[in-house]
Short mmCIF file of C-alpha atoms and ligand atoms in Angstrom, two decimals:
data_model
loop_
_atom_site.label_atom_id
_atom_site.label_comp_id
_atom_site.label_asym_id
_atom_site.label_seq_id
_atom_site.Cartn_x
_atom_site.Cartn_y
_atom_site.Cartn_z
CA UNK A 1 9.02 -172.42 93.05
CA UNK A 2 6.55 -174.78 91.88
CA UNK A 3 6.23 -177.78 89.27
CA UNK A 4 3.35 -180.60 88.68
CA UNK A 5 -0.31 -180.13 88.15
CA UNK A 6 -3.31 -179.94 89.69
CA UNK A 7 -4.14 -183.74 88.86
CA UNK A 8 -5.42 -181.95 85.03
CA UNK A 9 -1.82 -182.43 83.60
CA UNK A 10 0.11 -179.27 82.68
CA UNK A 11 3.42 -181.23 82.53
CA UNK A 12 5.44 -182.48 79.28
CA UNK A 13 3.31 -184.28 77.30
CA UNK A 14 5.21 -187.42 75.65
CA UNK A 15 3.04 -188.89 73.52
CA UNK A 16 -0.52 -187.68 72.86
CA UNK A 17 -2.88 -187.98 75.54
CA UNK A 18 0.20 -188.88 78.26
CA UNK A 19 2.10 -187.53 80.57
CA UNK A 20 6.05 -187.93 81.80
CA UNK A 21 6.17 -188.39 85.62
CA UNK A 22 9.20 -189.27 87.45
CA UNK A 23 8.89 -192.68 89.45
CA UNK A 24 11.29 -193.75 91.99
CA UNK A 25 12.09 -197.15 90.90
CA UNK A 26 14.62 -198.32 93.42
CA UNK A 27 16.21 -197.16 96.99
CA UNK A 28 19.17 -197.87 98.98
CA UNK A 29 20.88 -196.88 101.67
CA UNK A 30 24.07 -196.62 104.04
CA UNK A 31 25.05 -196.11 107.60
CA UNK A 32 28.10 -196.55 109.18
CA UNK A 33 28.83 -199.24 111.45
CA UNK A 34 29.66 -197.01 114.37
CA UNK A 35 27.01 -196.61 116.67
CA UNK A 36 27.48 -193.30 119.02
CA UNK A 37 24.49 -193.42 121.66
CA UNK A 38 23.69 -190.75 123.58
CA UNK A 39 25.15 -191.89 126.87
CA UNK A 40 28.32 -191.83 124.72
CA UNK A 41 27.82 -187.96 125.08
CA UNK A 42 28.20 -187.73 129.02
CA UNK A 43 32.16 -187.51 129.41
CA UNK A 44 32.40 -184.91 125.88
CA UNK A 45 29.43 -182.48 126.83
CA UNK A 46 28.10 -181.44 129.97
CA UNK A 47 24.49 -183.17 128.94
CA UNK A 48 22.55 -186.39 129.31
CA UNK A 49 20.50 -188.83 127.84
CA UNK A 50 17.30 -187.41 129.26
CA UNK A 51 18.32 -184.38 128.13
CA UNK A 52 18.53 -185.03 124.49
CA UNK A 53 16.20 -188.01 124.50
CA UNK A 54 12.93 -185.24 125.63
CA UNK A 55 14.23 -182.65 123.37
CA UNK A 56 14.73 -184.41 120.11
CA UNK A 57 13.50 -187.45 120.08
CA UNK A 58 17.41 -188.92 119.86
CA UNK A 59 18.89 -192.07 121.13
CA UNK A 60 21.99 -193.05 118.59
CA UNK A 61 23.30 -191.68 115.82
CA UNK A 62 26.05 -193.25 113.31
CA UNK A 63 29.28 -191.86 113.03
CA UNK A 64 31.63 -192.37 110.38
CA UNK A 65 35.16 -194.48 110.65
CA UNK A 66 38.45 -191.79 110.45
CA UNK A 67 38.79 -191.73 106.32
CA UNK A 68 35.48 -193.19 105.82
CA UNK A 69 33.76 -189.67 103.76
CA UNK A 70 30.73 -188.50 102.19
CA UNK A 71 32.12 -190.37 98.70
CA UNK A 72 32.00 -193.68 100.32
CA UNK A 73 28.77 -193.61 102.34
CA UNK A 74 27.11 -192.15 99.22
CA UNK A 75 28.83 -194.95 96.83
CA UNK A 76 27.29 -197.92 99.20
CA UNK A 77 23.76 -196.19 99.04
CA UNK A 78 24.35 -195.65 95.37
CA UNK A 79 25.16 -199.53 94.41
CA UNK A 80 22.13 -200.54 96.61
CA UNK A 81 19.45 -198.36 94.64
CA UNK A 82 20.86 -199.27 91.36
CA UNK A 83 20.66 -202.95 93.03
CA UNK A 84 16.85 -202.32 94.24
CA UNK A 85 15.63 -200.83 90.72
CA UNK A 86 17.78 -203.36 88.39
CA UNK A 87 19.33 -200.46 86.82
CA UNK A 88 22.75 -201.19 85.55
CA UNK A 89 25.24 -197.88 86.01
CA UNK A 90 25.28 -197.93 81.89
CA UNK A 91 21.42 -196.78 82.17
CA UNK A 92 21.91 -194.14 84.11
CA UNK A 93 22.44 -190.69 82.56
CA UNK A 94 22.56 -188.28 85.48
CA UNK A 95 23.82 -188.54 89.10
CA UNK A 96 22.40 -185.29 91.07
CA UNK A 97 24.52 -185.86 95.12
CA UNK A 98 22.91 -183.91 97.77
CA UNK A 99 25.78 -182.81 100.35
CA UNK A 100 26.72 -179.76 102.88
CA UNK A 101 29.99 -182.10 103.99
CA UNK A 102 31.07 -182.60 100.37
CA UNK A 103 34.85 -184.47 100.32
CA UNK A 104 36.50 -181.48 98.89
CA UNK A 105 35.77 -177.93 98.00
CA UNK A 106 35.86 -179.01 94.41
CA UNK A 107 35.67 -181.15 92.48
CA UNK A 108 32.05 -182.19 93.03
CA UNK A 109 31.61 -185.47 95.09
CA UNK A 110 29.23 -186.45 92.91
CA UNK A 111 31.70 -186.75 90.22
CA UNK A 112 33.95 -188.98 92.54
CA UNK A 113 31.14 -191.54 92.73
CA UNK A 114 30.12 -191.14 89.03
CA UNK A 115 33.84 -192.44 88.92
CA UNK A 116 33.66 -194.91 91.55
CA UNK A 117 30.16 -195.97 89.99
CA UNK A 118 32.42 -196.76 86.60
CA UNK A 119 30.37 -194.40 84.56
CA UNK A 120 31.87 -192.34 81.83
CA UNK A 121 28.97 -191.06 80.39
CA UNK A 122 26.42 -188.74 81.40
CA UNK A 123 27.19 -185.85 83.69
CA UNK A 124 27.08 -185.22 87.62
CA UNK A 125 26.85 -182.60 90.05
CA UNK A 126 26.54 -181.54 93.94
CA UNK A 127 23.19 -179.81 94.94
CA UNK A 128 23.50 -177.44 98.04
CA UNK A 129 20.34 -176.87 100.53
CA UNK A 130 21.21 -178.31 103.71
CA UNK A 131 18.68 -180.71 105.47
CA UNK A 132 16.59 -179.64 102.12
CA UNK A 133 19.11 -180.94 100.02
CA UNK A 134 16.76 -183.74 99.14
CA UNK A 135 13.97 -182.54 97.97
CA UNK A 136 15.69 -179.95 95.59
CA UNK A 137 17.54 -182.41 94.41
CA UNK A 138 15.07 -184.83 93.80
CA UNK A 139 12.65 -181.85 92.11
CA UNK A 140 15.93 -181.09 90.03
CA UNK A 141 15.81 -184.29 88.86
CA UNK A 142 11.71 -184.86 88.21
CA UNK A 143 12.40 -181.03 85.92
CA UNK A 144 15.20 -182.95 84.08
CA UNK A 145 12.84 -186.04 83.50
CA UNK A 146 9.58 -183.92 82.53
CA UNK A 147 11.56 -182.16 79.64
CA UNK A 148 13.22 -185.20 78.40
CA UNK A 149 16.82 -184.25 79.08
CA UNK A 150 17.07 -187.25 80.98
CA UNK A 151 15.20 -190.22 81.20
CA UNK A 152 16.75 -192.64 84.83
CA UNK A 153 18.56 -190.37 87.03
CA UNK A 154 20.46 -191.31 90.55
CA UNK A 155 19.47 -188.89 93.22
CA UNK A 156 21.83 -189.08 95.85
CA UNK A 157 21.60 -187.33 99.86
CA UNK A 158 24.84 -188.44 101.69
CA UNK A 159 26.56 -186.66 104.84
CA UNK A 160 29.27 -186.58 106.89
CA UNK A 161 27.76 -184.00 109.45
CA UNK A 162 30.37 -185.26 112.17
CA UNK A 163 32.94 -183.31 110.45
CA UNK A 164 31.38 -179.73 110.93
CA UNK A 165 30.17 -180.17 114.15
CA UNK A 166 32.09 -178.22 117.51
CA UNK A 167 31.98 -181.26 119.63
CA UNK A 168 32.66 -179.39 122.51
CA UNK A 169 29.27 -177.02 121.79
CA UNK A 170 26.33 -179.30 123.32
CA UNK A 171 23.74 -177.42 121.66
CA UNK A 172 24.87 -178.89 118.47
CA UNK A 173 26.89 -181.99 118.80
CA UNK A 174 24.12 -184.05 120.16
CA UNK A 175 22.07 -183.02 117.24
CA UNK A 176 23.40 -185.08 114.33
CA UNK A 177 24.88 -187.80 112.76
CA UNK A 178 26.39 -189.34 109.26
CA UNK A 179 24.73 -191.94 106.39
CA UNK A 180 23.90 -191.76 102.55
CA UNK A 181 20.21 -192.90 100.89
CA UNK A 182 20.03 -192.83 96.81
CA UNK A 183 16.85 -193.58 95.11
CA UNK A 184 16.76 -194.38 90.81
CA UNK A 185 14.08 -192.23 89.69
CA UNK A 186 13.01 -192.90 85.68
CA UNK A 187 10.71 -191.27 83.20
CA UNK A 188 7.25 -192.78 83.03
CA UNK A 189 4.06 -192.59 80.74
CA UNK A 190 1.27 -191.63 82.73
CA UNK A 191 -2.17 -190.60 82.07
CA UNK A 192 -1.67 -186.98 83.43
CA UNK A 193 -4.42 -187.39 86.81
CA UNK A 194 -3.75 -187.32 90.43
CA UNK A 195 -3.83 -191.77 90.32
CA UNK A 196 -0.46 -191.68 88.56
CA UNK A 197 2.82 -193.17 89.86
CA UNK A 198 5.67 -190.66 90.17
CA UNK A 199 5.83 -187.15 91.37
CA UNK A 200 2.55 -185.35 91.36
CA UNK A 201 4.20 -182.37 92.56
CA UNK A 202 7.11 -180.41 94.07
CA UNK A 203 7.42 -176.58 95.85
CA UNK A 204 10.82 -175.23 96.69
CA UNK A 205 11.60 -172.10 99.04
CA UNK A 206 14.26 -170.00 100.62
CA UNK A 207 14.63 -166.93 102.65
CA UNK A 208 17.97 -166.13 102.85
CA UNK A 209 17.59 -163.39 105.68
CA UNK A 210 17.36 -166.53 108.18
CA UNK A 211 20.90 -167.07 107.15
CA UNK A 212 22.95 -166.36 110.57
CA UNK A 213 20.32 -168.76 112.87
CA UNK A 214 22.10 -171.99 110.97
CA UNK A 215 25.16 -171.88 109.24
CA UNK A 216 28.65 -173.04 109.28
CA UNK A 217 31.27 -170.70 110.05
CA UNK A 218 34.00 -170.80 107.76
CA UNK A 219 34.47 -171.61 103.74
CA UNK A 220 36.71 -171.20 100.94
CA UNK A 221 36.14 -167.43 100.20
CA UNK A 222 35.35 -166.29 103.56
CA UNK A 223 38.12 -168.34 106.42
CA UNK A 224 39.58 -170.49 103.75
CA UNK A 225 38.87 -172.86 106.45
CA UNK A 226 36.08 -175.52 106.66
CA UNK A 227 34.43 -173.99 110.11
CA UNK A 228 31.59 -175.36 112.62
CA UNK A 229 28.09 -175.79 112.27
CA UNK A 230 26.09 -172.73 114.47
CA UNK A 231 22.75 -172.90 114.97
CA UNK A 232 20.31 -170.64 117.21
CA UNK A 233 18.38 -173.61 118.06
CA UNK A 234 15.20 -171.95 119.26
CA UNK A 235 14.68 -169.97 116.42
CA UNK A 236 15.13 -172.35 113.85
CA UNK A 237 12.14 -174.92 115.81
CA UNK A 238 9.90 -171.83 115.55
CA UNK A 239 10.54 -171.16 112.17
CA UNK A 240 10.26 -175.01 110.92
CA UNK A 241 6.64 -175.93 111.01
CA UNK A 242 4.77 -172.63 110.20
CA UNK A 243 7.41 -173.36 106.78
CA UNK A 244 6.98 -176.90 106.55
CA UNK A 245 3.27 -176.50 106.53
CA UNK A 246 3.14 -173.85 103.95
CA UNK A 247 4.82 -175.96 101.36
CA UNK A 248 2.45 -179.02 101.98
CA UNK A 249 -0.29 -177.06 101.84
CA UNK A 250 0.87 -175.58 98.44
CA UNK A 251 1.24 -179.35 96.98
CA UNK A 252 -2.82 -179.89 98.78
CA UNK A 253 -3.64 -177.18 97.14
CA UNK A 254 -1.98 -177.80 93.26
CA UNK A 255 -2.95 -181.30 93.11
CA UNK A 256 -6.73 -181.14 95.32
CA UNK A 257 -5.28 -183.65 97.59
CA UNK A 258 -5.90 -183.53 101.43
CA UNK A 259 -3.94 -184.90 104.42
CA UNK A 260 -6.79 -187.52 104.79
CA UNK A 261 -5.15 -188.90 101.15
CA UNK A 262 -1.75 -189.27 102.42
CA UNK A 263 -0.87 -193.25 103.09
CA UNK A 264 2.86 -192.38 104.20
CA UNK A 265 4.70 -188.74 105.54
CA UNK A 266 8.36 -188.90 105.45
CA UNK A 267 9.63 -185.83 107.00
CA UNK A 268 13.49 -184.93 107.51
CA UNK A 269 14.29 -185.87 110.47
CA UNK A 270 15.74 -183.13 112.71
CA UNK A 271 13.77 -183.95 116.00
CA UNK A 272 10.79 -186.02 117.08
CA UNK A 273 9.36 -182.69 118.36
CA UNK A 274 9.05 -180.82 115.21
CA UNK A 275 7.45 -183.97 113.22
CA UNK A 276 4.93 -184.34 115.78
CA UNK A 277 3.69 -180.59 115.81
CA UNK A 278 3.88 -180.96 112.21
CA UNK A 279 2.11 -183.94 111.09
CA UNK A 280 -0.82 -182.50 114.03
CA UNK A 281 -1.14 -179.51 112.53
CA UNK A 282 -1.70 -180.63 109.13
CA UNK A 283 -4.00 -183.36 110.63
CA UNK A 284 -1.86 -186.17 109.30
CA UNK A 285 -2.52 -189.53 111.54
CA UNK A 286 0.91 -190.48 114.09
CA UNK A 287 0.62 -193.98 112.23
CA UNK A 288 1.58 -192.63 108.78
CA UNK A 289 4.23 -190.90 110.24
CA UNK A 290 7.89 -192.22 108.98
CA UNK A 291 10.45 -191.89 112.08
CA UNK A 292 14.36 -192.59 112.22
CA UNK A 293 15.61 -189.63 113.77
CA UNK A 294 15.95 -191.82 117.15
CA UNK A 295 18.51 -193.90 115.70
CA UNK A 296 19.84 -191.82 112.94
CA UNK A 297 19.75 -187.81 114.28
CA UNK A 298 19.80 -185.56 111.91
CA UNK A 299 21.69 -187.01 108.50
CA UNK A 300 20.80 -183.67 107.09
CA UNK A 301 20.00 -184.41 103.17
CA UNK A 302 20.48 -187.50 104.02
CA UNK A 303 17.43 -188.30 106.23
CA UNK A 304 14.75 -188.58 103.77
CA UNK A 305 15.96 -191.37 101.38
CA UNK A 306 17.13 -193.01 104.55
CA UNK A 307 13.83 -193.17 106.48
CA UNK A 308 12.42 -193.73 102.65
CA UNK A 309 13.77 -196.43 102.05
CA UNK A 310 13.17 -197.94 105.75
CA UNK A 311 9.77 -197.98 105.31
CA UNK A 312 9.66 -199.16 101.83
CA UNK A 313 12.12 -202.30 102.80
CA UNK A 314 10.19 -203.19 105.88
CA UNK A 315 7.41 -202.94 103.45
CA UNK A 316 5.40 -200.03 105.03
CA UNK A 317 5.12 -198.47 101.66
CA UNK A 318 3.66 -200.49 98.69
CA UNK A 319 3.33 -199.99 95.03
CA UNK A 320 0.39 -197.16 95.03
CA UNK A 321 0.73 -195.57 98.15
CA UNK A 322 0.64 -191.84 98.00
CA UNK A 323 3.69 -190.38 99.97
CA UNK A 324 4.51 -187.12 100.86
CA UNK A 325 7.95 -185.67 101.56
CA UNK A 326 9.40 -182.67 103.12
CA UNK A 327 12.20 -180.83 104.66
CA UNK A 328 13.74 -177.69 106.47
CA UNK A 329 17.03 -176.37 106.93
CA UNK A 330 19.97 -173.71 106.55
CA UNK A 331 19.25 -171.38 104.61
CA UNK A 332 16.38 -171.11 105.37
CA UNK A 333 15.36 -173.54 102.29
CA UNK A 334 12.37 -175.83 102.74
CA UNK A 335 10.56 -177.91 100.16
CA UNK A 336 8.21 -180.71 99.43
CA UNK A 337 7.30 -183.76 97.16
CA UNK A 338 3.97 -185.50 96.90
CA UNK A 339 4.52 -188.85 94.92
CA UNK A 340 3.00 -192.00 94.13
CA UNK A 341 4.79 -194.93 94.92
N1 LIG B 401 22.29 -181.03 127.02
C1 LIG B 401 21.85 -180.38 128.12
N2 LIG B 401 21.42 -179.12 128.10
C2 LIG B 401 21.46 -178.48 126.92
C3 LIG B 401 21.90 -179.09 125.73
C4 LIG B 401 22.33 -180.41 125.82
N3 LIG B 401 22.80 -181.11 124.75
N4 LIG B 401 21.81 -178.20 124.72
C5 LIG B 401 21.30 -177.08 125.23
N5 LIG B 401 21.09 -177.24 126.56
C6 LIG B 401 20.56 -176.28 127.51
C7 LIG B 401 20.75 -174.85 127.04
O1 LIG B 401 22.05 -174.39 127.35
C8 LIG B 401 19.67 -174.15 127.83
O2 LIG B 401 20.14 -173.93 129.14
P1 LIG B 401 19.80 -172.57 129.92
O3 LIG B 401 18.30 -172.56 130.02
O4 LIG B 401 20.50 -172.75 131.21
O5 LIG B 401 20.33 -171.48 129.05
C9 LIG B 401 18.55 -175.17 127.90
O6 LIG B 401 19.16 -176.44 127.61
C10 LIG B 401 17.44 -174.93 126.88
O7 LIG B 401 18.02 -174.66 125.61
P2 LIG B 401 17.14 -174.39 124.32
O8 LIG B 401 18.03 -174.13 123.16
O9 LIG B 401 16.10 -173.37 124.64
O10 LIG B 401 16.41 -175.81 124.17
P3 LIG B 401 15.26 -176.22 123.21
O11 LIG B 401 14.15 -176.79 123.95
O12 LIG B 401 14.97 -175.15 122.19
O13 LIG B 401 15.94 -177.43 122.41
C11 LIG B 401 16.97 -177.86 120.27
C12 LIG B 401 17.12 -177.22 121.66
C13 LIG B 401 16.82 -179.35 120.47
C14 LIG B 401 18.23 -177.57 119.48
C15 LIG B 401 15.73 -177.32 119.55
O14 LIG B 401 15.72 -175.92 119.63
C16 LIG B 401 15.64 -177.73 118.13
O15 LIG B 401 15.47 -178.88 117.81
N6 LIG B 401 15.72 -176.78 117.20
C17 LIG B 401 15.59 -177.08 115.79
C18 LIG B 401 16.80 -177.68 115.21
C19 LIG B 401 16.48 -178.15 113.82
O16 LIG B 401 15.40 -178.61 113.52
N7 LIG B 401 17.35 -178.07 112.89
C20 LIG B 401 16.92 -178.53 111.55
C21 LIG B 401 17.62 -177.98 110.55
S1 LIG B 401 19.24 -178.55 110.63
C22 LIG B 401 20.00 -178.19 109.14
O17 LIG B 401 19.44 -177.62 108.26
C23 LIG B 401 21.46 -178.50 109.05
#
């Protein structure tokens, strides 16, 4: 699936020679205070911190506090966002969550912190693609804005991985870890070209015949239970970057942009390995290159908006800069976003 242009505007015109782009206007973001580190491993596991540490890239991850959920963590990042972009909750007239490690089976935790949040208007939902949860969410939300049903959205990617994982499996538990990021994306007039602010363009995927090399095993119609998080870790790594580069060179290729035009590359963070063989391949520089997985693991959907709004915070990325986003994960589902900041 793919939305955008080609920098000649084929999106929603608003008024007559304009376009309507989505621009992230705001970012926040949450981690719990809990630090695990991976030394913290050696009496659980049979593993160490060399181990882990030259396979992934991981030093720390966060863990939530017993009761602390995907609700809350997702809340905090929520109220900083709407903080960052200035946005009261009233303004706001979608919240799209991002979550594998939702609070309940139903209702949607998105509609928990649409409570929390005070806001009785409007509608919110869950979106489901694992570490790519994201990105579909956040292309959900850029289709809402381009048609007009919605003009300032809250795209939320909060987990509570440590709640799925078998922490007596090594070749898992070492892997991830919990925190929420939420950005406020609004509807802007642009001119329609490739120099706009907002999202120049978005491509989705998923092959769901890669299904059994990362899944969890247990749900509501199948165990009734919550299950584990599997993963054939091998295969996944040698899946990830031929995927990851096909969808970044599908946005090159709709919008005539090259790697050389990329100021910032936020990848999700699953392991130091995988963003290094991908930003070489596609020939994008180690200094543009956004990296938290060595203090956060892998938050899942929760990685981007975190290391996002790291780097926007510590004031890496500026008003202008052309950034490029992109995940992979169960599913498989993989996806990316090219924006202007
Ligand atoms: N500590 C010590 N040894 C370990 C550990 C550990 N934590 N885990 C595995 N090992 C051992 C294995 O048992 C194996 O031992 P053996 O050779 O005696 O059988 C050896 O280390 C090598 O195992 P591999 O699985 O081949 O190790 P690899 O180099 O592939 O690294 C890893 C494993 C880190 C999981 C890697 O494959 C990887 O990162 N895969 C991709 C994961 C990913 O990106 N997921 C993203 C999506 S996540 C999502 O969507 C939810």
């Amino acid at each position: 699936m793919t939305t955008g242009n080609s920098g000649g505007g084929c999106v929603k015109k608003d008024k007559e020679n304009g376009v309507i782009r989505s621009v992230i206007t705001g970012c926040g973001s949450y981690l719990p205070a809990r630090v695990m580190k991976n030394q913290d491993f050696e009496g659980i596991v049979e593993t160490s911190d060399e181990w882990i540490v030259q396979r992934t890239g991981i030093r720390q991850r966060h863990i939530a506090a017993e009761g602390e959920t995907t609700a809350d963590l997702g809340e905090n990042a929520a109220r900083a966002a709407l903080a960052d972009a200035g946005v009261a909750v009233d303004d706001i007239d979608l919240i799209i969550l991002a979550t594998s490690t939702p609070n309940n089976t139903f209702p949607a935790t998105a509609v928990e912190i649409q409570s929390r949040l005070g806001m009785h208007h409007g509608a919110a939902f869950d979106s489901q693609a694992v570490c790519s949860g994201f990105v579909f969410a956040l292309t959900t939300a850029d289709q809402y804005i381009r048609t007009g049903f919605a003009r300032r959205i809250l795209v939320i990617g909060s987990e509570t991985f440590s709640r799925i994982l078998d922490w007596t499996d090594r070749t898992t538990c070492v892997l991830f870890g919990d925190g929420a990021g939420a950005v406020v994306v609004e509807a802007a007039e642009e001119a329609g070209t490739i120099a706009d602010r907002g999202i120049l363009t978005a491509h989705l995927r998923s092959d769901g015949s890669h299904k059994s090399k990362l899944y969890v095993d247990g749900g509501p119609s199948t165990t009734g239970t919550v299950g584990h998080l599997r993963m054939e870790g091998r295969e996944v790594f040698r899946h990830a970057t031929g995927m990851i580069a096909d969808v970044i060179e599908a946005a090159f290729a709709a919008t005539g942009l090259s790697s050389d035009d990329i100021d910032w590359f936020v990848p999700h963070q699953a392991n130091k390995r995988i963003i290094d063989s991908s930003a070489r391949k596609l020939g994008i520089a180690p200094e543009k290159v956004v990296v938290t997985v060595d203090r956060h693991g892998n938050t899942s959907a929760a990685s981007i908006p975190l290391a996002l709004c790291e780097a926007v915070r510590d004031g890496r990325i500026k008003r202008g800069d052309l950034v490029l986003l992109e995940a992979m994960g169960g599913g498989f589902t993989w996806g990316s976003v090219l924006l202007r900041w």
